[in-house]
Coordinates of C-alpha atoms and ligand atoms in Angstrom, one line a residue:
Chain P
M1 CA 0.0 0.0 0.0
V2 CA 1.4 3.3 -1.0
R3 CA 3.8 5.0 1.4
L4 CA 5.9 8.1 1.2
I5 CA 8.9 6.1 0.0
T6 CA 6.9 5.5 -3.2
H7 CA 5.5 9.0 -3.4
N8 CA 9.0 10.3 -3.4
L9 CA 9.7 8.4 -6.7
L10 CA 6.6 9.5 -8.6
A11 CA 6.5 12.4 -11.1
C12 CA 3.8 13.6 -13.4
H13 CA 4.3 12.2 -16.9
A14 CA 1.5 13.9 -18.8
K15 CA 2.5 14.8 -22.3
G16 CA 4.7 17.9 -22.3
C17 CA 4.8 18.1 -18.6
T18 CA 8.5 17.9 -17.9
T19 CA 9.4 20.7 -15.5
N20 CA 8.1 21.3 -12.0
N21 CA 6.3 18.0 -12.2
F22 CA 7.5 16.7 -8.9
P23 CA 6.6 16.2 -6.0
L24 CA 3.0 15.5 -6.5
K25 CA 0.9 17.4 -4.0
L26 CA -1.0 15.1 -1.5
T27 CA -4.5 16.0 -0.5
D28 CA -7.6 14.4 1.0
V29 CA -5.6 11.6 2.4
K30 CA -6.8 8.8 4.6
L31 CA -3.9 7.2 6.5
A32 CA -3.2 4.0 8.2
L33 CA -0.3 3.0 10.4
R34 CA 1.2 -0.4 9.9
E35 CA 4.3 -1.6 11.6
A36 CA 7.3 -2.6 9.5
D37 CA 10.6 -4.3 10.4
F38 CA 13.3 -1.7 11.2
N39 CA 16.3 -2.2 9.0
P40 CA 18.9 0.5 9.4
D41 CA 21.2 -0.8 6.6
F42 CA 18.3 -0.6 4.2
L43 CA 17.5 3.0 5.2
R44 CA 21.2 4.0 4.9
G45 CA 21.4 2.4 1.5
F46 CA 18.1 3.8 0.2
L47 CA 18.5 7.3 1.5
P48 CA 20.7 8.6 -1.4
R49 CA 17.8 7.9 -3.7
V50 CA 15.4 10.1 -1.6
E51 CA 14.7 13.7 -2.5
W52 CA 14.7 15.3 1.0
D53 CA 12.8 18.4 0.3
A54 CA 10.0 16.5 -1.4
L55 CA 9.9 14.1 1.5
I56 CA 9.6 17.0 4.0
Q57 CA 6.9 18.6 1.9
A58 CA 4.9 15.4 1.5
S59 CA 5.2 14.5 5.2
R60 CA 3.8 17.9 6.2
E61 CA 1.0 17.5 3.7
I62 CA -0.1 14.4 5.5
G63 CA 0.4 15.9 8.9
D64 CA 3.7 14.5 10.1
T65 CA 6.3 17.0 11.3
S66 CA 8.9 14.7 12.9
L67 CA 11.6 15.1 10.3
P68 CA 14.1 18.0 10.2
V69 CA 13.6 20.4 7.3
E70 CA 17.3 20.3 6.4
R71 CA 18.7 17.0 5.2
P72 CA 20.8 15.8 8.2
E73 CA 24.4 14.9 7.7
M74 CA 24.5 12.4 10.5
L75 CA 22.1 9.5 10.7
D76 CA 21.8 8.6 14.3
D77 CA 19.5 5.9 15.6
D78 CA 16.7 8.4 16.5
L79 CA 16.7 9.8 13.1
L80 CA 16.8 6.4 11.4
R81 CA 13.8 5.4 13.5
Q82 CA 11.9 8.5 12.5
L83 CA 12.7 8.0 8.8
H84 CA 11.7 4.4 9.1
H85 CA 8.3 5.5 10.4
V86 CA 7.7 8.2 7.9
L87 CA 8.9 6.3 4.8
L88 CA 7.7 2.8 5.6
E89 CA 4.9 2.8 8.2
I90 CA 2.5 5.5 7.2
H91 CA 0.2 4.1 4.5
I92 CA -1.9 6.3 2.3
D93 CA -5.1 4.3 1.8
E94 CA -7.0 7.0 0.0
G95 CA -6.1 10.4 -1.4
S96 CA -5.1 12.5 -4.4
M97 CA -1.8 13.5 -5.9
T98 CA -1.8 16.6 -8.0
C99 CA 0.9 17.8 -10.4
P100 CA 2.2 21.2 -9.3
N101 CA 2.8 22.0 -13.0
C102 CA -0.2 20.9 -15.1
G103 CA -2.7 20.1 -12.4
H104 CA -3.3 16.5 -13.4
V105 CA -4.8 14.6 -10.5
Y106 CA -3.6 11.0 -9.9
P107 CA -6.0 9.2 -7.5
I108 CA -5.0 6.8 -4.7
S109 CA -7.7 4.2 -3.9
N110 CA -7.5 1.2 -1.7
G111 CA -3.8 2.1 -1.2
I112 CA -2.9 1.9 -4.9
P113 CA -2.0 5.0 -6.9
N114 CA -3.5 5.1 -10.4
M115 CA -0.8 6.7 -12.6
L116 CA -2.4 6.0 -16.0
L117 CA -3.2 8.9 -18.2
A118 CA -6.5 8.9 -20.0
E119 CA -4.8 9.6 -23.3
H120 CA -5.0 7.7 -26.5
E121 CA -1.5 6.4 -26.4
I122 CA -1.8 4.7 -23.1
W123 CA 1.7 3.1 -23.5
Chain E
M1 CA 14.8 -24.3 -2.1
I2 CA 12.7 -21.2 -1.6
P3 CA 9.0 -22.2 -1.6
T4 CA 6.8 -20.6 -4.3
P5 CA 4.7 -17.8 -2.8
D6 CA 1.3 -18.7 -1.4
L7 CA -1.4 -17.8 -3.9
S8 CA -4.3 -19.5 -2.2
H9 CA -6.1 -16.2 -1.7
L10 CA -6.6 -15.9 -5.5
T11 CA -9.7 -17.4 -7.0
K12 CA -11.0 -18.4 -10.5
N13 CA -12.6 -15.0 -10.6
D14 CA -9.3 -13.3 -10.2
Y15 CA -7.8 -15.4 -12.9
E16 CA -10.5 -14.2 -15.3
R17 CA -9.1 -10.7 -15.0
V18 CA -5.4 -11.3 -14.1
Y19 CA -2.7 -13.5 -15.7
E20 CA -2.5 -16.8 -13.9
P21 CA 1.0 -17.9 -13.3
A22 CA 2.1 -20.2 -16.0
E23 CA 5.3 -21.8 -17.5
D24 CA 6.7 -18.3 -18.4
T25 CA 6.2 -17.2 -14.8
F26 CA 7.9 -20.4 -13.5
V27 CA 10.9 -20.1 -15.8
L28 CA 11.5 -16.6 -14.5
L29 CA 11.1 -17.8 -10.9
D30 CA 13.6 -20.6 -11.5
A31 CA 16.1 -18.2 -13.1
L32 CA 15.9 -15.8 -10.2
E33 CA 16.3 -18.7 -7.7
A34 CA 19.4 -19.9 -9.6
D35 CA 20.9 -16.4 -9.3
A36 CA 19.8 -16.0 -5.6
D37 CA 23.3 -15.7 -4.1
A38 CA 24.5 -13.3 -6.7
I39 CA 21.4 -11.2 -6.3
R40 CA 21.8 -11.0 -2.5
A41 CA 25.5 -10.2 -2.9
L42 CA 24.5 -7.0 -4.8
A43 CA 22.6 -5.8 -1.7
P44 CA 19.9 -4.5 -3.9
R45 CA 17.9 -1.5 -2.4
L46 CA 15.4 -1.0 -5.1
C47 CA 13.7 -3.7 -7.2
L48 CA 11.2 -2.9 -9.9
E49 CA 8.9 -5.3 -11.6
I50 CA 7.0 -4.3 -14.7
G51 CA 3.7 -6.1 -15.3
S52 CA 3.5 -7.9 -12.0
G53 CA 0.1 -9.6 -12.6
T54 CA -0.5 -11.7 -9.4
G55 CA 2.6 -10.3 -7.8
V56 CA 4.1 -13.8 -7.5
I57 CA 7.5 -12.8 -8.9
S58 CA 8.1 -9.7 -6.8
T59 CA 7.0 -11.6 -3.7
F60 CA 9.4 -14.4 -4.5
L61 CA 12.2 -11.9 -5.1
A62 CA 11.5 -10.3 -1.7
Q63 CA 11.7 -13.8 -0.2
I64 CA 15.1 -14.3 -1.9
I65 CA 16.6 -10.9 -0.9
G66 CA 15.0 -10.4 2.5
T67 CA 11.7 -8.6 2.9
S68 CA 13.1 -5.6 4.8
D69 CA 16.4 -5.4 2.9
S70 CA 15.1 -3.9 -0.3
F71 CA 12.2 -2.0 -1.6
F72 CA 9.9 -3.8 -4.0
L73 CA 8.0 -1.7 -6.5
C74 CA 5.7 -3.1 -9.1
T75 CA 3.7 -1.6 -12.0
D76 CA 0.9 -3.1 -14.0
I77 CA -1.4 -1.5 -16.5
N78 CA -4.3 -3.7 -15.3
P79 CA -5.8 -2.3 -12.1
H80 CA -7.0 -5.7 -10.9
A81 CA -3.4 -7.0 -11.3
A82 CA -2.2 -4.2 -9.0
T83 CA -4.9 -5.2 -6.4
C84 CA -3.8 -8.9 -6.7
T85 CA -0.2 -7.9 -6.3
A86 CA -1.0 -6.1 -3.1
R87 CA -3.0 -9.1 -1.8
T88 CA -0.2 -11.5 -2.7
G89 CA 2.2 -9.3 -0.8
S90 CA 0.0 -9.3 2.4
Q91 CA -0.7 -13.0 2.1
N92 CA 3.0 -13.7 2.2
K93 CA 3.9 -10.9 4.6
V94 CA 6.0 -9.2 2.1
P95 CA 5.7 -5.4 1.5
V96 CA 5.4 -5.1 -2.3
E97 CA 4.2 -1.8 -3.5
P98 CA 2.0 -1.9 -6.6
L99 CA 1.2 1.0 -8.9
V100 CA -1.3 1.1 -11.8
A101 CA 1.0 2.4 -14.5
S102 CA 2.3 1.6 -17.9
L103 CA 5.8 0.3 -18.0
A104 CA 7.9 2.6 -15.7
R105 CA 6.3 5.9 -17.0
P106 CA 5.8 7.8 -13.7
L107 CA 9.1 6.6 -12.3
T108 CA 11.6 7.2 -15.1
S109 CA 12.4 10.8 -14.1
R110 CA 13.2 9.9 -10.5
L111 CA 14.7 6.5 -11.0
G112 CA 17.7 7.5 -13.2
H113 CA 20.2 4.6 -12.8
A114 CA 18.6 3.7 -9.5
V115 CA 17.1 0.2 -10.1
D116 CA 19.2 -2.7 -8.9
I117 CA 16.9 -5.5 -10.0
L118 CA 14.6 -5.0 -12.8
V119 CA 12.2 -7.7 -14.0
F120 CA 9.7 -8.0 -16.8
N121 CA 7.6 -11.0 -18.0
P122 CA 5.9 -9.1 -20.8
P123 CA 3.0 -9.8 -23.1
Y124 CA 5.2 -11.6 -25.7
V125 CA 2.7 -13.4 -27.9
P126 CA 2.8 -12.3 -31.6
T127 CA -0.5 -10.7 -32.6
Y128 CA -1.8 -8.2 -35.1
D129 CA -0.7 -4.6 -34.2
E130 CA -4.3 -3.5 -33.8
E131 CA -4.8 -6.2 -31.2
V132 CA -2.0 -4.9 -29.0
D133 CA -3.4 -1.4 -29.1
A134 CA -6.9 -2.6 -28.1
A135 CA -5.4 -4.9 -25.4
Q136 CA -3.4 -2.1 -23.9
R137 CA -6.3 0.3 -24.0
S138 CA -8.6 -2.3 -22.4
V139 CA -6.2 -2.6 -19.4
G140 CA -7.7 -6.1 -19.0
I141 CA -6.4 -9.6 -19.3
S142 CA -5.7 -9.5 -23.0
G143 CA -2.9 -7.1 -22.2
S144 CA -1.1 -9.9 -20.5
W145 CA -0.3 -11.7 -23.7
A146 CA -1.0 -9.5 -26.8
G147 CA 2.4 -8.4 -28.1
G148 CA 1.9 -7.3 -31.7
A149 CA 4.4 -7.8 -34.4
D150 CA 7.0 -10.5 -33.3
G151 CA 5.3 -10.2 -29.9
M152 CA 7.7 -7.4 -29.3
Q153 CA 5.7 -4.2 -29.3
V154 CA 5.4 -3.7 -25.6
T155 CA 8.8 -5.2 -24.8
D156 CA 10.5 -2.9 -27.4
A157 CA 8.9 0.2 -25.8
F158 CA 10.3 -0.9 -22.5
L159 CA 13.8 -1.9 -23.8
R160 CA 14.5 1.7 -24.6
Q161 CA 14.0 2.7 -20.9
V162 CA 16.1 0.0 -19.4
D163 CA 19.5 1.8 -19.7
G164 CA 18.0 4.9 -18.0
L165 CA 16.7 2.9 -15.1
L166 CA 19.4 0.4 -14.3
S167 CA 21.9 1.2 -11.5
P168 CA 25.6 0.6 -12.2
Q169 CA 25.5 -2.9 -10.7
G170 CA 21.9 -3.4 -11.9
R171 CA 20.5 -6.5 -13.6
F172 CA 17.5 -6.8 -15.8
Y173 CA 15.7 -10.1 -16.2
L174 CA 13.4 -10.5 -19.2
V175 CA 11.2 -13.3 -20.4
T176 CA 11.1 -13.9 -24.2
V177 CA 10.0 -16.6 -26.6
K178 CA 11.6 -17.8 -29.8
Q179 CA 9.3 -15.7 -32.1
N180 CA 10.6 -12.5 -30.3
N181 CA 13.9 -13.1 -32.1
V182 CA 16.2 -13.3 -29.1
P183 CA 19.5 -12.6 -31.0
R184 CA 18.0 -9.4 -32.3
V185 CA 17.0 -8.3 -28.8
Q186 CA 20.4 -9.0 -27.5
E187 CA 22.2 -7.2 -30.3
F188 CA 19.9 -4.2 -30.1
M189 CA 20.6 -3.8 -26.4
L190 CA 24.3 -4.2 -26.9
K191 CA 24.7 -1.8 -29.8
D192 CA 22.4 0.9 -28.7
F193 CA 22.9 0.8 -24.9
S194 CA 26.0 -1.3 -24.2
L195 CA 24.0 -3.7 -22.2
Q196 CA 25.4 -7.1 -22.4
S197 CA 23.1 -10.1 -22.1
E198 CA 23.1 -13.9 -21.6
I199 CA 20.4 -16.5 -21.9
V200 CA 20.3 -17.8 -18.3
L201 CA 17.5 -20.3 -18.7
Q202 CA 15.6 -21.8 -21.6
R203 CA 12.8 -24.3 -21.6
R204 CA 10.3 -25.8 -24.0
A205 CA 6.8 -25.6 -22.6
G206 CA 4.2 -27.0 -25.0
R207 CA 4.3 -24.9 -28.2
E208 CA 6.4 -22.2 -26.6
Y209 CA 10.2 -22.0 -26.4
L210 CA 10.9 -19.8 -23.4
F211 CA 14.1 -17.9 -22.7
V212 CA 15.1 -15.8 -19.7
L213 CA 17.6 -13.1 -20.6
R214 CA 19.8 -11.3 -18.0
F215 CA 21.2 -7.9 -19.0
V216 CA 24.0 -6.1 -17.2
R217 CA 26.2 -3.1 -18.1
S218 CA 29.2 -4.1 -20.2
S219 CA 31.5 -2.6 -17.6
N220 CA 30.0 -5.0 -15.1
L221 CA 30.0 -8.5 -16.7
V222 CA 28.8 -11.3 -14.7
H223 CA 31.5 -13.9 -14.2
T224 CA 30.1 -17.4 -14.1
A225 CA 32.1 -20.3 -13.0
Ligands
LIG301 C1 2.7 -12.4 -19.1 S1 1.9 -11.5 -17.8 C2 3.0 -11.7 -16.4 C3 2.4 -11.6 -15.1 C4 3.3 -12.0 -13.9 N1 4.4 -11.1 -13.8 C5 3.7 -13.4 -14.1 O1 4.9 -13.6 -14.4 O2 2.9 -14.3 -13.8 C6 2.2 -9.8 -18.4 C7 1.7 -8.7 -17.4 O3 2.1 -7.4 -18.0 C8 1.1 -6.5 -17.8 N2 1.2 -5.4 -18.8 C9 0.9 -5.5 -20.1 N3 1.2 -4.3 -20.7 C10 1.8 -3.5 -19.8 C11 2.3 -2.2 -19.7 N4 2.3 -1.4 -20.8 N5 2.7 -1.7 -18.6 C12 2.7 -2.5 -17.4 N6 2.3 -3.7 -17.4 C13 1.8 -4.2 -18.5 C14 -0.2 -7.3 -18.0 O4 -1.3 -6.7 -17.4 C15 0.2 -8.6 -17.3 O5 -0.1 -8.6 -15.9
LIG302 ZN1 1.9 17.5 -14.9

């Protein structure tokens, strides 16, 4: 079920929408918390792939303010646990993701984002 | 031996709308299992499966790698496949994350050279081109096999994205059949993208001759004993 780790990797791909198309703005979310196994090695390894500013923006959009605004240089245990929670334990069961550039809305329902475009050339 | 994921939650109804695991699925599972040690040794952090169907392959991959050691992202154009993938994940206590999407479209801009393990068991059956268009647009079960000319229309569209997605150490596993013209696929990926490939498994299943190809960057050849 979609979590912020995934949201951090999604950009609008509507035709011609190539700048300012990330991060998608989260609204009308219904959240669920589900525990996940804490794995510090995974978090350290994955973090270089995370866009920090987008993560902060998204976490605030869904009402979590636990992470520091600036990307931290040191990853201590506390911070890793916070990251674990924000990236992996908060599930977005319902909601909308809106492109900041073209306004296209991608819905999330039953925890699954629908990223298809209703265009002719679907693929 | 890693047991095949539990699919007992899926019913005949599901299989009217989602591809039921078949020989092509199993040949890919076997190829992944044969490479299990090498895959684990990469310490993959991001795995991406295109066209996950029931989700059996990504679930198996998570069981090989370790469910909390990597992130398992899936796409499928068929919304019911995405639902089944999520259910297969929960049934096997594996966090696979499905998206309804075509190929890796919404991910390509953020996943530049970031995917460690990429897998695709595509719709590979040769059909008329119109058939593949209709199948893709229907986002239903016909999209799981209709492949257009040489069965390669959907695969070809994806092959052009592989180089952009694969991490420096990354591996891409692809299922093909004989009619797909395997040597042409290998040559194309080598010439245009410097991606080297090997047939890691081949098997005859009824009328089909199945091949699993593994692609890596030429700078990163897999040494086999
Ligand atoms: C041969 S089935 C494989 C399903 C599953 N991975 C397995 O091995 O059993 C091909 C899958 O690709 C999906 N598919 C077809 N076209 C696609 C596209 N353009 N983007 C994403 N998935 C697609 C189909 O819906 C189907 O689930
Ligand atoms: Zn857009």
